[in-house]
Coordinates of C-alpha atoms and ligand atoms in Angstrom, one line a residue:
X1 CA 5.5 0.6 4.2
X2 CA 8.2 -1.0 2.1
X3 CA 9.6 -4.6 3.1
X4 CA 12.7 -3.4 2.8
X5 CA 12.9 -0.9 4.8
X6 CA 14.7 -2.5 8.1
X7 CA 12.8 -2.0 11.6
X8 CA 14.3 0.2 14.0
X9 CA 15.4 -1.6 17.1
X10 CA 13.4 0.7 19.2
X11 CA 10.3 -0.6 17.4
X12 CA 11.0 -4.0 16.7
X13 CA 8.6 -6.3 18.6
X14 CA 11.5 -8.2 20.0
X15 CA 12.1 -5.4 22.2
X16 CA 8.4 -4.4 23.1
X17 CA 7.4 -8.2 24.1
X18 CA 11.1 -8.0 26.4
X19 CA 9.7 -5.0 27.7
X20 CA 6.5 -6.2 28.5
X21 CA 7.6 -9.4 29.9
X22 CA 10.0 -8.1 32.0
X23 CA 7.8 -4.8 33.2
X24 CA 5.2 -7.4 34.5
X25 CA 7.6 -9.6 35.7
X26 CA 8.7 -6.7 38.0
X27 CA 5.9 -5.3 39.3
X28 CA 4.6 -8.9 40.4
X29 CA 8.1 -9.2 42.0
X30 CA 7.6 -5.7 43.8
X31 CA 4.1 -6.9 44.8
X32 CA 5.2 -10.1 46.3
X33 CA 8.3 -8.2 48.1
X34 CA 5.8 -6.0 49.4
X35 CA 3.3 -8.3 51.0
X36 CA 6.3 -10.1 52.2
X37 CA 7.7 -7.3 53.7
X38 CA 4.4 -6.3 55.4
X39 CA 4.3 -9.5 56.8
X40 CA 7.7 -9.2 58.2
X41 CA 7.3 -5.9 60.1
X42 CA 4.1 -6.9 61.5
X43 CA 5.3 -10.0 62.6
X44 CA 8.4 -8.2 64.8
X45 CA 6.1 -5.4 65.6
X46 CA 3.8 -8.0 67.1
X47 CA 7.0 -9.8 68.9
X48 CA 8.1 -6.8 70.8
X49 CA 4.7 -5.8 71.9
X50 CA 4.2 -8.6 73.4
X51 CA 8.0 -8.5 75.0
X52 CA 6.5 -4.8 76.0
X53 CA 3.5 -6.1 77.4
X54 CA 4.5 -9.2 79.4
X55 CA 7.0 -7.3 81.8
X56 CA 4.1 -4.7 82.5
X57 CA 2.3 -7.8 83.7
X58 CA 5.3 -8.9 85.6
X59 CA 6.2 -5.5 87.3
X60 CA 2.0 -5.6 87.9
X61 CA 2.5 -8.8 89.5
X62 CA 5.7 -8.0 91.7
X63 CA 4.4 -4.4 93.0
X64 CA 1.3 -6.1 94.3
X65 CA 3.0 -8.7 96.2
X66 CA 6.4 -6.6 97.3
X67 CA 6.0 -3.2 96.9
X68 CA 7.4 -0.2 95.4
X69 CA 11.0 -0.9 96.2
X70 CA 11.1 -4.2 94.2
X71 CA 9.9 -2.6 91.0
X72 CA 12.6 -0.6 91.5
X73 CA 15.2 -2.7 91.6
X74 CA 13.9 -5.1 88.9
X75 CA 14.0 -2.2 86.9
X76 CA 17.2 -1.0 87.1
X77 CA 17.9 -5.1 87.3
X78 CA 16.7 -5.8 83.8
X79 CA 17.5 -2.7 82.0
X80 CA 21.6 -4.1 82.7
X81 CA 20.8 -7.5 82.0
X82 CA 19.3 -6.5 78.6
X83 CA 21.6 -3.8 77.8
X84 CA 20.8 -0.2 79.2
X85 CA 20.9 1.4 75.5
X86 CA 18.2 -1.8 74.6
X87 CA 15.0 -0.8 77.2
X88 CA 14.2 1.2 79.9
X89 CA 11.7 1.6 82.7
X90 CA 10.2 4.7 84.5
X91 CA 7.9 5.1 86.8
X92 CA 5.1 7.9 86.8
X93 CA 2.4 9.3 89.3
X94 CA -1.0 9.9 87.4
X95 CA -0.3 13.1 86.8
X96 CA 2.9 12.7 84.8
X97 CA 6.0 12.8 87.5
X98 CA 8.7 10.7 87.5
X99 CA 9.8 8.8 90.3
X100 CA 11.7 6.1 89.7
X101 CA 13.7 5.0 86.6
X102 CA 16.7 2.4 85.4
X103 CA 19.1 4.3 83.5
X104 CA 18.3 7.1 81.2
X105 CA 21.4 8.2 79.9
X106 CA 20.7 7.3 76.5
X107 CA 17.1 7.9 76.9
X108 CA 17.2 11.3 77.3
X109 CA 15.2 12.5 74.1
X110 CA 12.1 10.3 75.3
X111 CA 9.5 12.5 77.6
X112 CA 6.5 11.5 78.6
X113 CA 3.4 11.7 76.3
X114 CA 0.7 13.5 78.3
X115 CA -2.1 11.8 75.8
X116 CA -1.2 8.4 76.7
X117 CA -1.2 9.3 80.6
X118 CA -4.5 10.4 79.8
X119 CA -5.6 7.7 78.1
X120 CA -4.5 5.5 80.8
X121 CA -6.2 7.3 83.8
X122 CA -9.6 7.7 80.8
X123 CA -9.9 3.7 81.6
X124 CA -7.6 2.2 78.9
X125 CA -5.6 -0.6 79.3
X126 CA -2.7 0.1 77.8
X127 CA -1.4 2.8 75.0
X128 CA 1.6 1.8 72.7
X129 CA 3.4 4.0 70.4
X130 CA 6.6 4.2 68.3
X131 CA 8.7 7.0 69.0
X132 CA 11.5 7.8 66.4
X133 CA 15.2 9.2 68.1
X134 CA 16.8 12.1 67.2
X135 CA 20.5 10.8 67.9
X136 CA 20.0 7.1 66.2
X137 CA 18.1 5.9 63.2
X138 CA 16.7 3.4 65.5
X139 CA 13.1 3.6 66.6
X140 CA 11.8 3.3 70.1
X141 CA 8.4 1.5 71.0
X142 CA 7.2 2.7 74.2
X143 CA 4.1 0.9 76.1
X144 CA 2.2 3.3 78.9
X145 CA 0.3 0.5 81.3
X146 CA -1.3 1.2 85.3
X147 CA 0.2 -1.6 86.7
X148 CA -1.0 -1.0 90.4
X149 CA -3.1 2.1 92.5
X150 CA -1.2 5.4 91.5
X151 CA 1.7 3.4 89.5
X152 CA 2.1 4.1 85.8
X153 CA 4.9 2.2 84.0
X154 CA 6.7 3.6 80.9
X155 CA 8.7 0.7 79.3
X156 CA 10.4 1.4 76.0
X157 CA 12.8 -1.0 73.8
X158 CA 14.8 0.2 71.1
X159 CA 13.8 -1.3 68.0
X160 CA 17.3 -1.8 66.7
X161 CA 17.4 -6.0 65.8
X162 CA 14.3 -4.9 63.8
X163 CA 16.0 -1.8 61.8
X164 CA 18.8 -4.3 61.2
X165 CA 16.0 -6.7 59.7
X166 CA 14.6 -4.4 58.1
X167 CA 17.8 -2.8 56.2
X168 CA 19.0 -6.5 55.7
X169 CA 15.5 -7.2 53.6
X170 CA 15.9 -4.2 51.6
X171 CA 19.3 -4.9 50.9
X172 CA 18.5 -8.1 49.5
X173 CA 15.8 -7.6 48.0
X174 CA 17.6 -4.6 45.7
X175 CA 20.2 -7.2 45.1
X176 CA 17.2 -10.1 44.2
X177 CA 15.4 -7.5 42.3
X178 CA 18.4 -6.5 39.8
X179 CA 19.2 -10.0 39.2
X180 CA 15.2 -11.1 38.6
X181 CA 15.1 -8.6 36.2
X182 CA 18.1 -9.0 34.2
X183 CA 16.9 -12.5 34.3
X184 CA 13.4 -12.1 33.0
X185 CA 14.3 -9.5 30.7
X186 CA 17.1 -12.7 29.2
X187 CA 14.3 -15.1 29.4
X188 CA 11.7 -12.3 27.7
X189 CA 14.5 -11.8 25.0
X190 CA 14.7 -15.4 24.2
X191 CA 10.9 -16.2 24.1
X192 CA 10.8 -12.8 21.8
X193 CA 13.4 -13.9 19.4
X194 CA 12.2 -17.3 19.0
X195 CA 8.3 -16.0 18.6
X196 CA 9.1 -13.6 16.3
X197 CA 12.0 -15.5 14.5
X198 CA 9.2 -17.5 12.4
X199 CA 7.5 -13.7 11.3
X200 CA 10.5 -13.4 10.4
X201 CA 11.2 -16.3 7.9
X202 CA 7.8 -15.2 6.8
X203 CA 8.9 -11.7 5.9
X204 CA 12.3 -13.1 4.3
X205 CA 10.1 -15.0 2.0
X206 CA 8.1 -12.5 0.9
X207 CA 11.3 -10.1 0.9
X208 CA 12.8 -12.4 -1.6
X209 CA 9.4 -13.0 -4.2
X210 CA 9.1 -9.1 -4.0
X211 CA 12.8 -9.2 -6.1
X212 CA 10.6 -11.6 -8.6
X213 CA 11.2 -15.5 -7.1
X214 CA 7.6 -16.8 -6.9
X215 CA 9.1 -20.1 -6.3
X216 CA 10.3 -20.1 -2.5
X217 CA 8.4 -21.1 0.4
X218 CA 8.9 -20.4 4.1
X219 CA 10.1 -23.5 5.7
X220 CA 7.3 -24.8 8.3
X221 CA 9.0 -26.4 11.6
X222 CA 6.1 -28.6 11.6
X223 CA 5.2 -27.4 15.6
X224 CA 1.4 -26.7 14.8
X225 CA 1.9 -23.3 16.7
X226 CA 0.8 -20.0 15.1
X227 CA 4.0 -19.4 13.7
X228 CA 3.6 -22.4 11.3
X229 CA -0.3 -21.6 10.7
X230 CA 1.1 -18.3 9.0
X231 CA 3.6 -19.8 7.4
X232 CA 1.1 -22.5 5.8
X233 CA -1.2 -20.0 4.8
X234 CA 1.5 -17.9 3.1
X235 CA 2.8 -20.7 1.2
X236 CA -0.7 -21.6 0.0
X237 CA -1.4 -18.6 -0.8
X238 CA 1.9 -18.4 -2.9
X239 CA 0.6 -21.3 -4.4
X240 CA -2.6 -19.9 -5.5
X241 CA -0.9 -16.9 -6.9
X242 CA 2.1 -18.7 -8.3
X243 CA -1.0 -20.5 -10.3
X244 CA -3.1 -17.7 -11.2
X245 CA 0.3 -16.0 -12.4
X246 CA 0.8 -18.9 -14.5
X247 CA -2.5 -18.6 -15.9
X248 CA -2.1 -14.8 -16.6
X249 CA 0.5 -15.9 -18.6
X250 CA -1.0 -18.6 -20.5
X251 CA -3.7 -16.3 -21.1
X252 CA -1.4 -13.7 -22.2
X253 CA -0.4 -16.0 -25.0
X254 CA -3.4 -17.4 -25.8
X255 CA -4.7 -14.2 -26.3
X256 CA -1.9 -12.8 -28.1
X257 CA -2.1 -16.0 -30.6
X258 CA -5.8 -16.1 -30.9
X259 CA -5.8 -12.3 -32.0
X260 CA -2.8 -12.8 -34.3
X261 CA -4.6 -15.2 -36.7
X262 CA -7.2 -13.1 -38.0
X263 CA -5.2 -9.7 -37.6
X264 CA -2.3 -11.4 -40.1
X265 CA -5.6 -12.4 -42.1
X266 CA -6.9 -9.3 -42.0
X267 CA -3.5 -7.9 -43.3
X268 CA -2.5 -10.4 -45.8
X269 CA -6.0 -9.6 -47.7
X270 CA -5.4 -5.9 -47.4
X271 CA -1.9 -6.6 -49.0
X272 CA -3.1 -8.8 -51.9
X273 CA -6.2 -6.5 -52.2
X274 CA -3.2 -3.7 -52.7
X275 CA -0.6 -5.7 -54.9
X276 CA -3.1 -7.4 -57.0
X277 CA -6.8 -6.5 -56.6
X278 CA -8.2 -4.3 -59.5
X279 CA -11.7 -4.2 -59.6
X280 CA -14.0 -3.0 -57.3
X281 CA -15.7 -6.5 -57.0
X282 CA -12.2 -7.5 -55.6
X283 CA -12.4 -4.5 -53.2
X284 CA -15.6 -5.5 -52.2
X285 CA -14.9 -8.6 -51.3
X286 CA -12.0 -7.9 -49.3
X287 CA -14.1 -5.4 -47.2
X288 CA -16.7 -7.9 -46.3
X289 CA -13.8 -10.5 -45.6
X290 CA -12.6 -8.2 -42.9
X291 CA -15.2 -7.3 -41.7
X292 CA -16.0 -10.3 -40.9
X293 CA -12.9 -11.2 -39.3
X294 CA -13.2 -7.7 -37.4
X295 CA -16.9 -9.3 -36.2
X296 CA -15.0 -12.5 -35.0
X297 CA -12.1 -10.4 -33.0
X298 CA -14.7 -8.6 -31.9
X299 CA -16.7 -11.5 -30.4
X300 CA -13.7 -13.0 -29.1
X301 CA -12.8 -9.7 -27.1
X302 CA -16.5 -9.1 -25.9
X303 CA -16.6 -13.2 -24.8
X304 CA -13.4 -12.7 -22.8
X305 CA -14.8 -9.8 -20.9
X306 CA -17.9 -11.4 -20.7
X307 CA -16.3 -14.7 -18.7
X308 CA -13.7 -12.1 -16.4
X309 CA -16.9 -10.0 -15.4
X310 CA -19.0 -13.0 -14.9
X311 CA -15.8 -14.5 -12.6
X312 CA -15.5 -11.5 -10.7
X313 CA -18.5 -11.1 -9.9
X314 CA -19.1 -7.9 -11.9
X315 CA -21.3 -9.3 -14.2
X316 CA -24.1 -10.3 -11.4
X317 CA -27.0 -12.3 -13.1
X318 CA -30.4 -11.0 -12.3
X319 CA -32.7 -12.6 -10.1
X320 CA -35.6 -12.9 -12.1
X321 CA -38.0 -15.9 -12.6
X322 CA -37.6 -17.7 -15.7
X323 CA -38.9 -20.9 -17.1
X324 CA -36.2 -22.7 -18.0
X325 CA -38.4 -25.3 -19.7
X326 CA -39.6 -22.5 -22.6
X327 CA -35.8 -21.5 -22.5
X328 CA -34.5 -24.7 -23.4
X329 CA -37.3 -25.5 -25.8
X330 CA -36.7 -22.3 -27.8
X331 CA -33.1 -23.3 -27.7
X332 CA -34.0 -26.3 -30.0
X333 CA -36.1 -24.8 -32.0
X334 CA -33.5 -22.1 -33.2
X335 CA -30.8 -25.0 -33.1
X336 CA -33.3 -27.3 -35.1
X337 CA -32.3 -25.9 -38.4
X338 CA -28.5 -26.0 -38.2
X339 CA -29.3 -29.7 -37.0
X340 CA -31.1 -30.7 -40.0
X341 CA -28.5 -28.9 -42.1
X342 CA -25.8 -31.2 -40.7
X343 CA -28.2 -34.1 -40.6
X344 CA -28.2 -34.8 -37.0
X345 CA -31.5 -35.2 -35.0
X346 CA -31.9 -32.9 -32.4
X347 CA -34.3 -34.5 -29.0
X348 CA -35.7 -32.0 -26.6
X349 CA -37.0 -33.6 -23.3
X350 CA -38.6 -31.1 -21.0
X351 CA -41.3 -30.9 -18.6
X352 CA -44.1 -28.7 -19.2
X353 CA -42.1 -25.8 -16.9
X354 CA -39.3 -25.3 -15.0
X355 CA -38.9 -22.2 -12.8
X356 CA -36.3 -21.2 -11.3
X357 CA -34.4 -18.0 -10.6
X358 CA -31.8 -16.6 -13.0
X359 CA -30.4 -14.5 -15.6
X360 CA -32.6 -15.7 -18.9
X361 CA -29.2 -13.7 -21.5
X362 CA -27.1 -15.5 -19.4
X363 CA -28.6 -18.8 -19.2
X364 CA -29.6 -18.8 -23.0
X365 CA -26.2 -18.0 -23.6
X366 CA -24.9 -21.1 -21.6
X367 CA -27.7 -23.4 -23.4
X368 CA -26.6 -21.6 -27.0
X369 CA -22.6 -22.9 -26.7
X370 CA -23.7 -26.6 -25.3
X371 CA -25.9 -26.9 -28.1
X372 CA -23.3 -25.6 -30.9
X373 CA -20.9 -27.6 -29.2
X374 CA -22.8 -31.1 -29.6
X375 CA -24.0 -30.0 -33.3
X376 CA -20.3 -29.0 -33.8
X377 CA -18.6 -32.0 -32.9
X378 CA -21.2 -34.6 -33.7
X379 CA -21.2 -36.6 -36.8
X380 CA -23.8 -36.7 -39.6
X381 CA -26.5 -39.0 -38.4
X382 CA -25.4 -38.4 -35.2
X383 CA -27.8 -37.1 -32.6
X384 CA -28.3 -34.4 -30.0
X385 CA -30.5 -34.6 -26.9
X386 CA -31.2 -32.2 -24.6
X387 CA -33.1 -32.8 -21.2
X388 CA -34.0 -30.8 -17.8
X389 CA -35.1 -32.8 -14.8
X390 CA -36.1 -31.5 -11.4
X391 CA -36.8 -32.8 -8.3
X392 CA -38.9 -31.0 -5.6
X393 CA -35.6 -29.6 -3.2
X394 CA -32.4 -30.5 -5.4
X395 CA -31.1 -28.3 -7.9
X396 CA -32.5 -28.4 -11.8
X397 CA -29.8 -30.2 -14.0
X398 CA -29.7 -29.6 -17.5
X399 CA -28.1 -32.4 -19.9
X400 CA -26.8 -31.8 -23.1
X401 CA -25.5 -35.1 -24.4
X402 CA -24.4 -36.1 -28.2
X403 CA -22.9 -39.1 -29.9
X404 CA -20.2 -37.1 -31.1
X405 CA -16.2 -37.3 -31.4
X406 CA -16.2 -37.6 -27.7
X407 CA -12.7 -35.8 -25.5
X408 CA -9.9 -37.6 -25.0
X409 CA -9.3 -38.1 -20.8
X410 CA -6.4 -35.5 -21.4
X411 CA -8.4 -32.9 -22.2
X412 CA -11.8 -33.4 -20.2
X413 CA -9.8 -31.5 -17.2
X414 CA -8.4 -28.5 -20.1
X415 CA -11.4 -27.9 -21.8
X416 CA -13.2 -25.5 -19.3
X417 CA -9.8 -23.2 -19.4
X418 CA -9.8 -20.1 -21.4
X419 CA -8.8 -20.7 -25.0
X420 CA -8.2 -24.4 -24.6
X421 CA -8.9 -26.4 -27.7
X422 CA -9.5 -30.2 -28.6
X423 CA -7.0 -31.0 -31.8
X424 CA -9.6 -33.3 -32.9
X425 CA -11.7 -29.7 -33.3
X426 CA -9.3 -27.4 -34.9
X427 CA -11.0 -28.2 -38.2
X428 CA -14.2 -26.6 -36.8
X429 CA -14.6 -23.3 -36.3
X430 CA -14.4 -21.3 -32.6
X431 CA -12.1 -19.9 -30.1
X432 CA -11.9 -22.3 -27.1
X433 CA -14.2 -20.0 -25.0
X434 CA -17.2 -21.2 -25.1
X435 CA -16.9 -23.8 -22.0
X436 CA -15.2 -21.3 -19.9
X437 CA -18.1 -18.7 -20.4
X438 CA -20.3 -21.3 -19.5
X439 CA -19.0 -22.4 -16.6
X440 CA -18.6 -18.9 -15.5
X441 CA -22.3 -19.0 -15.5
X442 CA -23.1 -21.4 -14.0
X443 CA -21.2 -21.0 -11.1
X444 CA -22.4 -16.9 -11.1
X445 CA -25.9 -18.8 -10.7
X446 CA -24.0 -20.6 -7.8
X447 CA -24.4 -24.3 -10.3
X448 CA -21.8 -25.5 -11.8
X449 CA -21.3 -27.8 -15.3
X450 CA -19.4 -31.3 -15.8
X451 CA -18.6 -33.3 -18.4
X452 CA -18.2 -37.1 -19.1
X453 CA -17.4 -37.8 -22.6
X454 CA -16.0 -41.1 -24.2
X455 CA -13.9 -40.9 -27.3
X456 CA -16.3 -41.9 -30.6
X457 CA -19.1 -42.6 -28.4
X458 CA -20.1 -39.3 -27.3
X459 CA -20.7 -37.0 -24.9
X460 CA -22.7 -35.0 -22.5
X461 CA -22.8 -32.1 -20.4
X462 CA -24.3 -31.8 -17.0
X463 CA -25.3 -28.5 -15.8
X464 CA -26.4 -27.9 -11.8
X465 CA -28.6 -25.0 -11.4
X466 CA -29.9 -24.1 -7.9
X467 CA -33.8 -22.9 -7.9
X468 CA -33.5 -19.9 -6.0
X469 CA -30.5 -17.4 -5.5
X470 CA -31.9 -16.1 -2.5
X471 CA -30.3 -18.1 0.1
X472 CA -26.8 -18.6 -0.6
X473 CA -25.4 -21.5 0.5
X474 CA -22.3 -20.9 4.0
Ligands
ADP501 P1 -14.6 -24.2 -29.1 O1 -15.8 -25.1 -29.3 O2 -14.8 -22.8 -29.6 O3 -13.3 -24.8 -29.5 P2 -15.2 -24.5 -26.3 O4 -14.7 -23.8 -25.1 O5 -16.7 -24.4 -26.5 O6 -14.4 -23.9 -27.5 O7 -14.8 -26.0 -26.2 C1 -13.5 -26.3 -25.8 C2 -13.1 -27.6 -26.4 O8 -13.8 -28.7 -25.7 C3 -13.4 -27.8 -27.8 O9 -12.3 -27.3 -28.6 C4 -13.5 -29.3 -28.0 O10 -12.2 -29.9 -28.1 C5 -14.1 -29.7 -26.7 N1 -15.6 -29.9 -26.8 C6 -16.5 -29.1 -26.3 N2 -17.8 -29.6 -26.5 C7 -17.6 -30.8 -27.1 C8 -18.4 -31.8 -27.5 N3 -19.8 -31.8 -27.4 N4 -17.9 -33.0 -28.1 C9 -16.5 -33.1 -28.2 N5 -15.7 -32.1 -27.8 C10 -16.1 -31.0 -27.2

């Protein structure tokens, strides 16, 4: 997916995370409505029953002490008093036949249900049901109760305040609802735009160094949230690339000027071979002269690949057991000549054996640059020593020091770098990679190689080497 490419709206995250807020937000408002509204209903339902229930005790009360008659007249009593469209009160024989009511005028969908009159004469107390009207929206609850020998009382009162509640709840809770939700889905907007604002910045950033400015950095607000944890992270790792751009680069022109020397070598020769050369001994020795500064590009072009393989990790060293003592005493032997040649005296201070595990090539290779290094750069009746100490659970370390030229504190922190080169040794011969193949091995053996060096006194070069590679340190 390009970065440039904008997001639709519909699938911007801003949206989804409104979406989400505000879907939950809603459905824990219809919840909480609901259970509210539950309550409500049961509440009033309760209310009236009771209502229901306490003038079937009453009327139970008054036809034991005064008789039909006064049942009837309370009846048609309280009916007015509470509004003849609000209750009403019949009186049944068990077997279903009214006779005696208030006024039914407006109750004149409600018959009697034969169940409950059954129910009542089975032994129960009392049967209550809700009766909806055919005329009104309004509901009626209706209580069947024996309230004396032979004297069944319908009561029913319209549920009418309790409709009115009822409609009233809905009403505002549509009006609460719309408002709640336009609300959350504001406040879900806000939280979305300021979460997402610092992605972003993020994205801006890398927006702009896709167009070729590794320079910027997101700005970090410094809140410690996750916003600014991302933003850290991308601007380190901007850092490191901006770095190992940098690097490329120098490399780029290292390379570029380290190959150009011998190649205008290799051509100037051929030109003078051409322009002036006439016998065959001239020939001849232009040949091997570029050969041999073919055999130099060619080591210089096999090193490099050596020390990006090694870095990368495609150049694994084996595992193998090697004694590092014979290694490094077969080191000095082959080194002993060139020693003597320059008139330095080479020490070799091992113990009897050394094992660890390793790469032998790779190691030799690593002892083979130290050691042309210190004969390189170390005086006539200078010396070279070379020593390997172990203890039982550190890691070996492997000195190579000299009381050579020494580096200069500038260039102790350079010299590891590809191509980097002392001026003090551009009269010797090399390529500045060397160092920077070492240290690729050691650290592919998971050691690593230091220097301390002072200038005129000498130096000497410490390399860490783990015994085993099996267990690689977290
Ligand atoms: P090269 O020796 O081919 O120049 P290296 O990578 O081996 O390249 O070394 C890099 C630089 O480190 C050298 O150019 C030199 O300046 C410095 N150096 C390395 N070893 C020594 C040493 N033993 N004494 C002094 N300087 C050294």
């Amino acid at each position: 997916m390009s970065l440039k490419k904008p997001i639709r709206f519909r699938n911007s995250l801003t949206l989804r995370l409104t979406l989400w807020y505000t879907g939950i937000f809603a459905v824990f408002s219809v919840v909480a409505f609901f259970l509210f509204y539950t309550l409500i209903t049961s509440v009033i339902q309760e209310k009236t029953d009771q209502d229901l229930l306490n003038q079937a005790g009453q009327f139970s009360a008054v036809l034991a002490q005064q008789g039909i008659e006064a049942i009837e007249g309370i009846a048609v009593f309280e009916a007015q008093a509470a509004g003849e469209k609000k209750v009403f009160f019949r009186f049944l024989y068990p077997n279903g036949q009214v006779f005696s009511s208030s006024n039914m005028n407006y109750w004149k969908d409600i018959s009697i249900n034969k169940d409950a009159i059954a129910q009542i004469l089975g032994g129960d107390r009392r049967v209550i049901e809700t009766v909806s009207l055919a005329v009104s929206r309004n509901q009626v609850r209706i209580l069947y109760a024996m309230i004396g020998p032979g004297v069944i009382l319908q009561v029913g009162q319209s549920m009418e305040n309790y409709t009115r509640i009822i409609e009233a709840f809905k009403g505002v809770f549509l009006a609460t609802m719309v408002l709640l939700i336009a609300l959350a889905a504001g406040i879900g907007w806000f939280m979305a735009r300021r979460a997402v604002s610092g992605v972003e910045a993020v994205t801006l950033t890398a927006q702009s160094i896709s167009g070729g400015t590794l320079e910027k950095r997101v700005p970090v607000k410094n809140r410690g949230d996750e916003i600014d944890q991302l933003a850290v992270t991308f601007n380190q790792m901007l850092d490191r690339i901006q770095s190992l751009v940098a690097e490329i680069r120098q490399m780029g022109d290292d390379i570029a000027h380290d190959l150009k020397s011998p190649l205008t070598r290799i051509r100037g020769m051929a030109e003078i071979a051409l322009t002036t050369g006439k016998s065959l001994n001239e020939y001849e020795t232009m040949a091997a002269s570029v050969i041999e500064e073919c055999d130099l590009l060619q080591d210089i072009i096999n090193t490099m690949l050596m020390i990006s393989r090694t870095e990368a990790g495609v150049e694994k060293p084996s595992r193998k057991r090697i004694d590092l003592a014979k290694l490094v005493k077969d080191g000095c032997d082959l080194f002993g000549a060139t020693a003597e040649d320059r008139n330095i005296t080479l020490f070799c201070d091992v113990p009897e054996e050394c094992i660890i595990q390793g790469d032998a090539r790779m190691i030799q290779r690593l002892l083979f640059n130290l050691l042309d290094n210190a004969i390189k750069y170390t005086p006539a009746a200078g010396v070279v020593k070379v020593s390997l100490s172990r203890n039982d659970k550190s890691p070996v370390v492997l000195k190579v020091e000299d009381t050579g030229i020494g580096i200069s504190p500038v260039d102790i922190p350079r010299i590891f770098e590809r191509f980097y080169r002392g001026d003090k040794s551009r009269s010797e011969s090399g390529s500045g990679l060397g160092l920077s193949l070492a240290r690729a091995i050691a650290r592919a053996h998971r050691g690593d190689i230091n220097v301390e060096s002072v200038v005129n006194k000498g130096s000497v070069f410490i390399v860490n080497l783990p015994v085993s590679l099996e267990n690689p340190p977290e």
